[in-house]
């Protein structure tokens, strides 16, 4: 796996409902900064691209500082009463009696982006983090957006993992099934990687050898056959050797295509496992639908760059705000650049539809 160390880098950090959401976000956006053809949206280097294309994931080291991790964990401590156990049986993630199962349930919590400041700050920073922007732009494309609502995943000792899931040949719930799944795909065309859904997992504690946690099947983002049932549940003899279990430190970030088959083994560490899990998608794609129900004022005090990432799905050419490396370096608190659409076309759309965009 690619182990990218960032210590040497300087920090830079219903239909009607959707319409209201977009309009309120726009009303809080400062003066427009237009995106020029020479502007850098940021990109992975050639070796990163090779390894992601080869394996379907990367391990990025030291993305978040110890101070940021301490702040995030302190915020979780303040809200830990909101952790929800994945019980009863219908919410469990592993087949009972399988190597992925254990006695205790996983604990989940959402809502971090709406926590009061400063508790939300670290979690919001992941949306447009200068060390992550190149990967998000390269793998989802310019105009990338937050798809699922992010969540905290916590596991106490001897809590269950997660059966293997995801992959391009799977059902609409990511479980193995012998059909093409358009929602979980990966391609690389003319040297440009692309994935329909990208997971970003911020490690909030150390994951030491033998602790358990995240596991992934290298290269499975290019599968042509579904995962066999026994392999999915860890029951296939010898399949264990195909599971990669990265050892990570607090502050590291795992990035993988949801087209890459992945899961988790039971947590055996003495300390509580904690991660902050995000999913991003290309600008005009949407898997989750939570954005239709989130009150627009929830994100009103985000920076313009962060608000650009929580926009609903629509095409870049319709004046979607971009998050770029250049813009972050120039002014992290400033407006997100947009690709200008002609006034004539917008006026024509208003005459046809009564809206600024078709």
Short mmCIF file of C-alpha atoms in Angstrom, two decimals:
data_model
loop_
_atom_site.label_atom_id
_atom_site.label_comp_id
_atom_site.label_asym_id
_atom_site.label_seq_id
_atom_site.Cartn_x
_atom_site.Cartn_y
_atom_site.Cartn_z
CA UNK A 1 0.00 0.00 0.00
CA UNK A 2 1.06 3.54 -0.59
CA UNK A 3 2.30 5.15 2.62
CA UNK A 4 2.30 8.88 1.97
CA UNK A 5 3.89 10.95 4.76
CA UNK A 6 2.70 14.56 5.01
CA UNK A 7 4.89 15.76 7.84
CA UNK A 8 7.07 17.74 5.42
CA UNK A 9 4.10 19.67 3.98
CA UNK A 10 2.94 23.06 5.20
CA UNK A 11 -0.73 23.24 6.29
CA UNK A 12 -3.02 25.36 4.01
CA UNK A 13 -7.26 22.95 6.46
CA UNK A 14 -37.13 16.67 -1.26
CA UNK A 15 -36.72 18.66 -4.54
CA UNK A 16 -38.01 21.80 -2.79
CA UNK A 17 -35.65 21.17 0.10
CA UNK A 18 -32.72 20.79 -2.27
CA UNK A 19 -33.62 24.06 -3.97
CA UNK A 20 -33.79 25.92 -0.67
CA UNK A 21 -30.57 24.26 0.47
CA UNK A 22 -28.71 25.42 -2.62
CA UNK A 23 -30.12 28.93 -2.47
CA UNK A 24 -29.18 29.44 1.16
CA UNK A 25 -25.68 28.11 0.58
CA UNK A 26 -25.35 30.47 -2.36
CA UNK A 27 -26.58 33.41 -0.28
CA UNK A 28 -23.71 32.85 2.15
CA UNK A 29 -21.10 32.64 -0.59
CA UNK A 30 -18.79 35.66 -0.96
CA UNK A 31 -18.04 37.27 -4.28
CA UNK A 32 -17.53 34.71 -7.04
CA UNK A 33 -14.00 33.75 -7.99
CA UNK A 34 -13.94 32.33 -11.53
CA UNK A 35 -11.98 29.19 -12.30
CA UNK A 36 -9.41 29.66 -15.04
CA UNK A 37 -8.02 26.89 -17.25
CA UNK A 38 -4.61 27.35 -15.62
CA UNK A 39 -5.91 26.99 -12.07
CA UNK A 40 -4.71 23.87 -10.28
CA UNK A 41 -7.40 21.68 -8.74
CA UNK A 42 -4.60 19.53 -7.35
CA UNK A 43 -3.64 16.04 -8.39
CA UNK A 44 -2.01 12.86 -7.20
CA UNK A 45 1.48 12.13 -8.42
CA UNK A 46 2.11 9.36 -10.93
CA UNK A 47 3.20 6.84 -8.30
CA UNK A 48 0.07 7.42 -6.21
CA UNK A 49 -2.07 6.90 -9.30
CA UNK A 50 -0.22 3.70 -10.14
CA UNK A 51 -0.70 2.29 -6.65
CA UNK A 52 -4.36 3.28 -6.42
CA UNK A 53 -5.01 1.75 -9.82
CA UNK A 54 -3.16 -1.38 -8.72
CA UNK A 55 -4.71 -1.83 -5.27
CA UNK A 56 -7.86 0.31 -5.08
CA UNK A 57 -6.75 2.19 -1.95
CA UNK A 58 -4.01 4.31 -0.39
CA UNK A 59 -2.75 4.85 3.16
CA UNK A 60 -1.88 8.52 3.77
CA UNK A 61 0.33 9.15 6.78
CA UNK A 62 0.22 12.13 9.19
CA UNK A 63 -2.58 14.03 7.49
CA UNK A 64 -3.96 15.35 10.78
CA UNK A 65 -1.79 16.68 13.59
CA UNK A 66 -1.79 15.28 17.14
CA UNK A 67 -3.52 18.48 18.26
CA UNK A 68 -6.28 18.03 15.69
CA UNK A 69 -6.79 14.40 16.69
CA UNK A 70 -6.92 15.33 20.38
CA UNK A 71 -9.53 18.00 19.59
CA UNK A 72 -11.64 15.53 17.58
CA UNK A 73 -11.53 12.92 20.34
CA UNK A 74 -12.40 15.49 23.00
CA UNK A 75 -15.45 16.48 20.93
CA UNK A 76 -16.51 12.83 20.65
CA UNK A 77 -16.13 12.45 24.41
CA UNK A 78 -18.56 15.34 24.87
CA UNK A 79 -21.12 13.62 22.62
CA UNK A 80 -20.46 9.97 23.44
CA UNK A 81 -23.96 9.51 24.90
CA UNK A 82 -25.18 9.77 21.29
CA UNK A 83 -23.26 6.67 20.18
CA UNK A 84 -25.78 4.15 18.87
CA UNK A 85 -25.14 0.41 19.16
CA UNK A 86 -25.89 -1.58 16.03
CA UNK A 87 -28.47 -3.79 17.72
CA UNK A 88 -30.71 -5.83 17.41
CA UNK A 89 -29.63 -8.60 15.03
CA UNK A 90 -30.97 -6.83 11.95
CA UNK A 91 -28.34 -4.12 12.38
CA UNK A 92 -25.36 -6.38 12.94
CA UNK A 93 -22.69 -6.34 10.24
CA UNK A 94 -21.28 -9.86 10.39
CA UNK A 95 -22.66 -13.36 10.07
CA UNK A 96 -22.96 -14.89 13.53
CA UNK A 97 -20.20 -17.39 14.15
CA UNK A 98 -18.05 -16.13 11.27
CA UNK A 99 -14.48 -14.80 11.69
CA UNK A 100 -15.85 -11.25 11.25
CA UNK A 101 -18.30 -11.61 14.14
CA UNK A 102 -17.86 -10.95 17.86
CA UNK A 103 -20.05 -10.55 20.90
CA UNK A 104 -20.21 -6.76 21.07
CA UNK A 105 -21.87 -4.42 18.54
CA UNK A 106 -20.35 -1.58 16.60
CA UNK A 107 -21.16 1.94 17.84
CA UNK A 108 -22.09 4.69 15.35
CA UNK A 109 -22.70 8.43 15.70
CA UNK A 110 -23.46 11.13 13.13
CA UNK A 111 -23.99 14.87 13.16
CA UNK A 112 -20.40 16.02 13.73
CA UNK A 113 -20.58 18.67 11.00
CA UNK A 114 -23.37 20.41 12.94
CA UNK A 115 -21.72 20.34 16.36
CA UNK A 116 -20.98 23.78 17.84
CA UNK A 117 -17.60 25.33 17.24
CA UNK A 118 -14.88 24.39 17.96
CA UNK A 119 -16.14 20.78 18.28
CA UNK A 120 -17.04 20.59 14.59
CA UNK A 121 -13.88 22.21 13.25
CA UNK A 122 -11.67 19.18 12.68
CA UNK A 123 -14.52 17.18 11.15
CA UNK A 124 -15.42 20.02 8.79
CA UNK A 125 -11.79 20.52 7.82
CA UNK A 126 -11.75 17.08 6.16
CA UNK A 127 -14.15 18.38 3.50
CA UNK A 128 -11.52 20.66 1.99
CA UNK A 129 -8.30 19.64 3.67
CA UNK A 130 -5.24 20.84 1.74
CA UNK A 131 -3.56 17.45 2.10
CA UNK A 132 -6.65 15.60 0.82
CA UNK A 133 -7.80 17.93 -1.98
CA UNK A 134 -5.38 16.46 -4.57
CA UNK A 135 -6.71 12.95 -3.96
CA UNK A 136 -10.37 13.97 -3.92
CA UNK A 137 -10.00 15.97 -7.13
CA UNK A 138 -8.04 13.22 -8.85
CA UNK A 139 -10.32 10.34 -7.87
CA UNK A 140 -13.76 12.00 -7.97
CA UNK A 141 -12.97 14.83 -10.35
CA UNK A 142 -13.15 18.61 -9.89
CA UNK A 143 -16.28 19.67 -8.08
CA UNK A 144 -16.22 16.58 -5.83
CA UNK A 145 -18.98 16.52 -3.23
CA UNK A 146 -19.76 14.98 0.13
CA UNK A 147 -22.18 12.13 -0.58
CA UNK A 148 -23.07 10.22 2.59
CA UNK A 149 -23.40 12.07 5.86
CA UNK A 150 -20.16 11.35 7.73
CA UNK A 151 -20.18 9.30 10.90
CA UNK A 152 -18.05 8.26 13.82
CA UNK A 153 -17.45 4.52 14.07
CA UNK A 154 -16.40 3.29 17.52
CA UNK A 155 -15.66 -0.23 18.72
CA UNK A 156 -14.94 -1.48 22.20
CA UNK A 157 -12.86 -4.59 22.78
CA UNK A 158 -14.40 -7.78 21.37
CA UNK A 159 -16.93 -6.00 19.15
CA UNK A 160 -17.84 -7.31 15.74
CA UNK A 161 -16.26 -6.35 12.44
CA UNK A 162 -18.02 -6.15 9.08
CA UNK A 163 -18.47 -8.86 6.45
CA UNK A 164 -16.74 -8.07 3.15
CA UNK A 165 -18.86 -5.84 0.92
CA UNK A 166 -18.62 -3.43 -1.97
CA UNK A 167 -17.14 -4.19 -5.36
CA UNK A 168 -18.23 -3.54 -8.95
CA UNK A 169 -20.10 -6.85 -9.20
CA UNK A 170 -22.56 -6.60 -6.31
CA UNK A 171 -26.13 -5.88 -5.28
CA UNK A 172 -27.40 -2.38 -4.60
CA UNK A 173 -26.53 -2.88 -0.92
CA UNK A 174 -22.93 -3.75 -1.80
CA UNK A 175 -23.37 -7.44 -1.00
CA UNK A 176 -21.95 -9.94 -3.51
CA UNK A 177 -24.24 -10.54 -6.43
CA UNK A 178 -23.45 -11.43 -10.02
CA UNK A 179 -24.43 -8.20 -11.71
CA UNK A 180 -22.88 -4.91 -12.71
CA UNK A 181 -23.40 -2.31 -9.97
CA UNK A 182 -23.31 1.19 -11.50
CA UNK A 183 -23.13 2.80 -8.06
CA UNK A 184 -19.78 1.20 -7.13
CA UNK A 185 -17.40 1.49 -10.05
CA UNK A 186 -13.80 2.35 -10.82
CA UNK A 187 -12.20 3.27 -14.15
CA UNK A 188 -8.91 4.68 -15.36
CA UNK A 189 -9.04 6.34 -18.79
CA UNK A 190 -6.06 8.07 -20.41
CA UNK A 191 -4.18 8.01 -17.13
CA UNK A 192 -7.04 9.59 -15.17
CA UNK A 193 -8.50 7.46 -12.35
CA UNK A 194 -12.18 7.83 -11.45
CA UNK A 195 -14.47 6.24 -8.93
CA UNK A 196 -18.21 6.64 -8.43
CA UNK A 197 -17.89 6.62 -4.64
CA UNK A 198 -14.77 7.27 -2.56
CA UNK A 199 -14.36 6.46 1.12
CA UNK A 200 -12.10 8.56 3.34
CA UNK A 201 -11.46 7.24 6.85
CA UNK A 202 -9.69 9.47 9.36
CA UNK A 203 -7.94 7.35 11.98
CA UNK A 204 -8.63 8.85 15.41
CA UNK A 205 -6.67 6.21 17.35
CA UNK A 206 -3.77 3.89 16.63
CA UNK A 207 -4.57 0.58 14.91
CA UNK A 208 -1.76 -1.74 15.98
CA UNK A 209 -0.90 -5.22 14.66
CA UNK A 210 -3.48 -7.66 15.97
CA UNK A 211 -5.97 -4.98 17.04
CA UNK A 212 -8.34 -5.72 14.15
CA UNK A 213 -10.42 -3.17 12.29
CA UNK A 214 -10.37 -2.28 8.61
CA UNK A 215 -9.44 -4.88 6.00
CA UNK A 216 -9.50 -4.75 2.19
CA UNK A 217 -9.00 -7.06 -0.78
CA UNK A 218 -6.27 -5.61 -2.98
CA UNK A 219 -7.23 -5.11 -6.63
CA UNK A 220 -10.87 -6.10 -6.14
CA UNK A 221 -12.07 -2.80 -7.64
CA UNK A 222 -11.50 -4.53 -10.99
CA UNK A 223 -13.45 -7.71 -10.23
CA UNK A 224 -15.28 -9.49 -13.04
CA UNK A 225 -16.88 -12.07 -10.77
CA UNK A 226 -18.76 -11.63 -7.49
CA UNK A 227 -17.14 -12.49 -4.20
CA UNK A 228 -18.01 -16.08 -3.20
CA UNK A 229 -20.29 -16.28 -0.17
CA UNK A 230 -17.75 -18.10 1.99
CA UNK A 231 -15.02 -15.58 1.17
CA UNK A 232 -17.35 -12.71 2.04
CA UNK A 233 -17.79 -14.07 5.55
CA UNK A 234 -14.21 -15.22 6.07
CA UNK A 235 -15.13 -18.89 5.81
CA UNK A 236 -13.26 -19.80 2.62
CA UNK A 237 -10.10 -21.79 3.44
CA UNK A 238 -6.95 -19.79 2.70
CA UNK A 239 -8.75 -16.55 1.80
CA UNK A 240 -7.32 -14.80 4.86
CA UNK A 241 -4.04 -14.25 3.00
CA UNK A 242 -5.86 -11.99 0.52
CA UNK A 243 -7.04 -9.58 3.24
CA UNK A 244 -4.80 -6.57 3.79
CA UNK A 245 -5.06 -5.08 7.29
CA UNK A 246 -3.22 -1.76 7.41
CA UNK A 247 -1.44 -0.73 10.59
CA UNK A 248 -2.17 2.95 11.13
CA UNK A 249 -1.54 5.74 13.61
CA UNK A 250 -3.93 8.42 14.80
CA UNK A 251 -3.89 11.15 12.15
CA UNK A 252 -3.45 8.79 9.21
CA UNK A 253 -6.15 8.58 6.54
CA UNK A 254 -7.30 5.59 4.51
CA UNK A 255 -8.67 6.36 1.05
CA UNK A 256 -10.39 3.66 -1.00
CA UNK A 257 -12.82 3.22 -3.82
CA UNK A 258 -16.11 1.72 -2.65
CA UNK A 259 -15.63 -0.53 -5.69
CA UNK A 260 -12.83 -2.20 -3.73
CA UNK A 261 -14.15 -5.05 -1.59
CA UNK A 262 -13.56 -4.23 2.07
CA UNK A 263 -14.80 -4.92 5.57
CA UNK A 264 -13.51 -5.19 9.12
CA UNK A 265 -12.28 -7.83 11.50
CA UNK A 266 -13.38 -7.86 15.17
CA UNK A 267 -11.75 -5.25 17.38
CA UNK A 268 -9.38 -6.85 19.89
CA UNK A 269 -7.49 -3.75 21.03
CA UNK A 270 -7.68 -2.72 24.68
CA UNK A 271 -8.51 0.87 23.69
CA UNK A 272 -11.68 1.96 21.91
CA UNK A 273 -11.38 2.06 18.15
CA UNK A 274 -12.49 5.36 16.60
CA UNK A 275 -12.60 6.57 13.01
CA UNK A 276 -14.39 9.40 11.22
CA UNK A 277 -15.78 8.01 7.96
CA UNK A 278 -16.66 10.14 4.92
CA UNK A 279 -17.82 9.23 1.41
CA UNK A 280 -17.34 11.54 -1.56
CA UNK A 281 -18.68 11.35 -5.10
CA UNK A 282 -18.24 13.10 -8.45
CA UNK A 283 -20.01 16.42 -8.87
CA UNK A 284 -23.09 15.15 -10.68
CA UNK A 285 -23.56 11.85 -8.84
CA UNK A 286 -25.54 11.09 -5.71
CA UNK A 287 -25.81 7.88 -3.71
CA UNK A 288 -27.05 9.18 -0.35
CA UNK A 289 -30.12 11.38 -0.06
CA UNK A 290 -29.68 12.93 3.39
CA UNK A 291 -28.88 16.33 1.86
CA UNK A 292 -32.57 16.62 0.93
CA UNK A 293 -33.52 16.72 4.62
CA UNK A 294 -30.73 18.80 6.15
CA UNK A 295 -31.81 22.32 7.02
CA UNK A 296 -29.72 24.72 4.95
CA UNK A 297 -28.75 26.87 7.91
CA UNK A 298 -26.93 23.86 9.38
CA UNK A 299 -23.90 24.59 7.20
CA UNK A 300 -24.25 28.37 6.95
CA UNK A 301 -21.16 29.07 9.06
CA UNK A 302 -18.89 26.76 7.10
CA UNK A 303 -16.12 28.31 5.04
CA UNK A 304 -17.01 28.82 1.36
CA UNK A 305 -14.72 25.95 0.39
CA UNK A 306 -16.43 23.61 2.83
CA UNK A 307 -19.89 24.70 1.67
CA UNK A 308 -18.85 23.97 -1.90
CA UNK A 309 -18.39 20.32 -0.93
CA UNK A 310 -21.88 19.94 0.62
CA UNK A 311 -23.70 21.15 -2.49
CA UNK A 312 -26.33 18.83 -4.04
CA UNK A 313 -25.28 16.89 -7.16
CA UNK A 314 -25.22 18.83 -10.43
CA UNK A 315 -22.80 19.26 -13.32
CA UNK A 316 -19.69 21.41 -13.06
CA UNK A 317 -20.60 23.54 -16.05
CA UNK A 318 -23.66 24.88 -14.22
CA UNK A 319 -21.47 27.14 -12.08
CA UNK A 320 -20.62 24.57 -9.46
CA UNK A 321 -18.09 25.87 -6.91
CA UNK A 322 -14.77 24.04 -6.96
CA UNK A 323 -12.28 23.31 -4.22
CA UNK A 324 -8.80 23.86 -5.58
CA UNK A 325 -5.29 23.80 -4.19
CA UNK A 326 -4.59 27.25 -5.64
CA UNK A 327 -7.68 28.79 -4.04
CA UNK A 328 -6.86 27.25 -0.66
CA UNK A 329 -3.32 28.58 -0.79
CA UNK A 330 -4.49 32.02 -1.86
CA UNK A 331 -7.21 32.38 0.77
CA UNK A 332 -8.56 29.38 2.74
CA UNK A 333 -11.48 31.50 3.96
CA UNK A 334 -12.21 33.04 0.57
CA UNK A 335 -14.81 32.15 -2.06
CA UNK A 336 -14.63 28.90 -3.98
CA UNK A 337 -13.95 29.43 -7.69
CA UNK A 338 -16.63 28.55 -10.22
CA UNK A 339 -16.63 27.81 -13.93
CA UNK A 340 -18.65 30.67 -15.38
CA UNK A 341 -21.77 29.94 -17.45
CA UNK A 342 -22.72 32.60 -19.97
CA UNK A 343 -25.32 35.15 -18.95
CA UNK A 344 -27.07 34.59 -22.29
CA UNK A 345 -27.60 30.90 -21.54
CA UNK A 346 -28.87 31.62 -18.04
CA UNK A 347 -31.26 34.23 -19.35
CA UNK A 348 -32.51 31.78 -21.97
CA UNK A 349 -33.09 29.14 -19.25
CA UNK A 350 -35.06 31.71 -17.25
CA UNK A 351 -37.29 32.38 -20.24
CA UNK A 352 -37.83 28.66 -20.81
CA UNK A 353 -38.10 27.32 -17.27
CA UNK A 354 -38.27 30.27 -14.89
CA UNK A 355 -34.98 29.15 -13.32
CA UNK A 356 -31.36 30.19 -13.82
CA UNK A 357 -30.36 26.68 -14.90
CA UNK A 358 -32.08 23.95 -16.84
#
